[in-house]
Amino acid sequence: MTDPALHTLITTTSAALLAYIALWSGLQTFNANPTKRFMRIWVKLALYYAAYTMPVWVVLLIMVWSQDLIPMLAQLSLPAVLIAILMMGLYFYTVIVQPNRLRLEHHSIDLDLSTPLKVAVLADLRIGIYGGKPRHIRKLVSTINALSADAVLITGDWLYYPSADLVGQLMLFKGVNKPVYTVMSTSDLRYQSMNTTKQGQPLLEDTLASTFDVLDINYIGQQCTSLPLKCARATNKQSVVNQSNYQANNQANNQANNQANNQANNQDSVEQENLNTNPLVAVLCGWQDVPKQSTDIETSEATDKAMLGTEIANATSPVIILASRFDSISDLPKFLQPRPLLITGAAKAIQKNILLAQKQNDIRRSSEQPALLYNSRMGKQRGLYQHASAQIFVSSGIGTRGLPFRFYRPTIDVLTIR
């Protein structure tokens, strides 16, 4: 191949890559359906999809440098070329590979439970322009299903510029074989309140709360429920399937209705037996902040929090609190015994609040947490902390926000609460 032909090939390939990045990121920006910050999202998505092209850019760089096709690049030294290749490889790894390296991290926490309880904690899902691809959710769901956990707790931060069809994007979560409990973060509630665009059309086809209903996810908000609960919906689904098959195969049988009723009664007995063999061991409460909108809403939320605080204080079983923010600790009832366990995520604002609280000696890191937990996570504040009002567990997180790369692996925290 002659040098002009090689030059034409490299030029054409480079133009095609740039066109792909610009056009595909623009299309995905429209799919995210933003009403503002359109250009900012476009740039973020361009950086994201540019990572997929890094292997091709490496090959083109080697070809251009070795053949002296571009004088400016031909003047680069071998170490400079190797550094450029290393940087492109690192960018590809942190954007494409690292977010897929899901891992489990196990922790033990003492809460004076009568029966040990194991829960999987997910934080900062950030489903939207970076995360939430079908391959991501399939791997997440299969990992959760393989765990011997009693429940799944999600601390909020579900969304990060999601597509308009939330149910379609999150439908794979319906495959989780364990009861799922969640609260919403402030950003989730902002998405929830985005009702119309400038043209008067719905921004999202489905609200997050209605999506939870479709996916059989228990949104507890500022409420309390009991743990553990049998995943009754799986049994109910099997009952419906069995009943449908039976009726389809026995349409001519006059006894179909009686047998269906007997089956429903037997199912009720099985569910009651399951509840009897799985007594209440803990109370799960949701605690979340609502974006400030009006005086009436703030007054209503203050009343709801006061009622929830009273319910927590009067609980006869140990309390586990699922919260989207670390500073929720300031609103909790004081001097509870045993101290409740507050589970939250590791968003950037939470990390700042933890650092401030540590400086003021309000909290201290649990002595059971390994020292490497801090150093190996690029300084992120994760793990178990002790506070006068509660034990606080800060979960590691899964999703990506801001710029598309991440330096630490997405993690599901598995808590064995004794």
CSV table of C-alpha atoms in Angstrom, one decimal, residues 121-124 153-157 182-185 220-221 284-289 320-329 332 341-346 350 392-395:
chain,number,residue,atom,x,y,z
A,121,VAL,CA,-27.2,-2.8,49.9
A,122,LEU,CA,-27.1,-0.9,46.6
A,123,ALA,CA,-26.2,2.8,46.4
A,124,ASP,CA,-26.0,5.4,43.7
A,153,LEU,CA,-32.0,-2.2,50.2
A,154,ILE,CA,-31.4,0.6,47.8
A,155,THR,CA,-30.5,4.0,49.2
A,156,GLY,CA,-31.7,6.2,46.3
A,157,ASP,CA,-29.9,8.1,43.6
A,182,THR,CA,-35.9,1.7,48.5
A,183,VAL,CA,-36.1,5.4,49.2
A,184,MET,CA,-35.6,8.3,46.8
A,185,SER,CA,-32.8,10.8,47.0
A,220,ILE,CA,-41.0,3.0,51.8
A,221,GLY,CA,-40.4,6.8,51.7
A,284,LEU,CA,-37.0,-1.0,58.4
A,285,CYS,CA,-37.8,2.7,58.1
A,286,GLY,CA,-37.2,5.1,55.2
A,287,TRP,CA,-35.9,8.6,55.9
A,288,GLN,CA,-35.6,11.0,53.0
A,289,ASP,CA,-35.4,14.7,52.4
A,320,ILE,CA,-32.8,-0.2,60.5
A,321,ILE,CA,-33.1,3.2,58.7
A,322,LEU,CA,-32.7,3.5,55.0
A,323,ALA,CA,-31.7,7.0,54.0
A,324,SER,CA,-30.4,8.9,51.0
A,325,ARG,CA,-28.3,11.3,53.0
A,326,PHE,CA,-25.8,11.0,55.8
A,327,ASP,CA,-27.0,14.2,57.6
A,328,SER,CA,-30.4,12.5,58.2
A,329,ILE,CA,-28.7,11.5,61.5
A,332,LEU,CA,-33.3,11.1,64.3
A,341,LEU,CA,-28.5,1.3,62.1
A,342,LEU,CA,-28.5,4.1,59.4
A,343,ILE,CA,-27.7,2.9,55.9
A,344,THR,CA,-26.9,5.5,53.3
A,345,GLY,CA,-24.9,6.0,50.1
A,346,ALA,CA,-21.5,7.6,49.4
A,350,ILE,CA,-22.3,12.8,51.9
A,392,ILE,CA,-23.9,4.5,60.3
A,393,PHE,CA,-23.1,2.4,57.3
A,394,VAL,CA,-22.0,4.2,54.1
A,395,SER,CA,-22.4,2.0,51.1
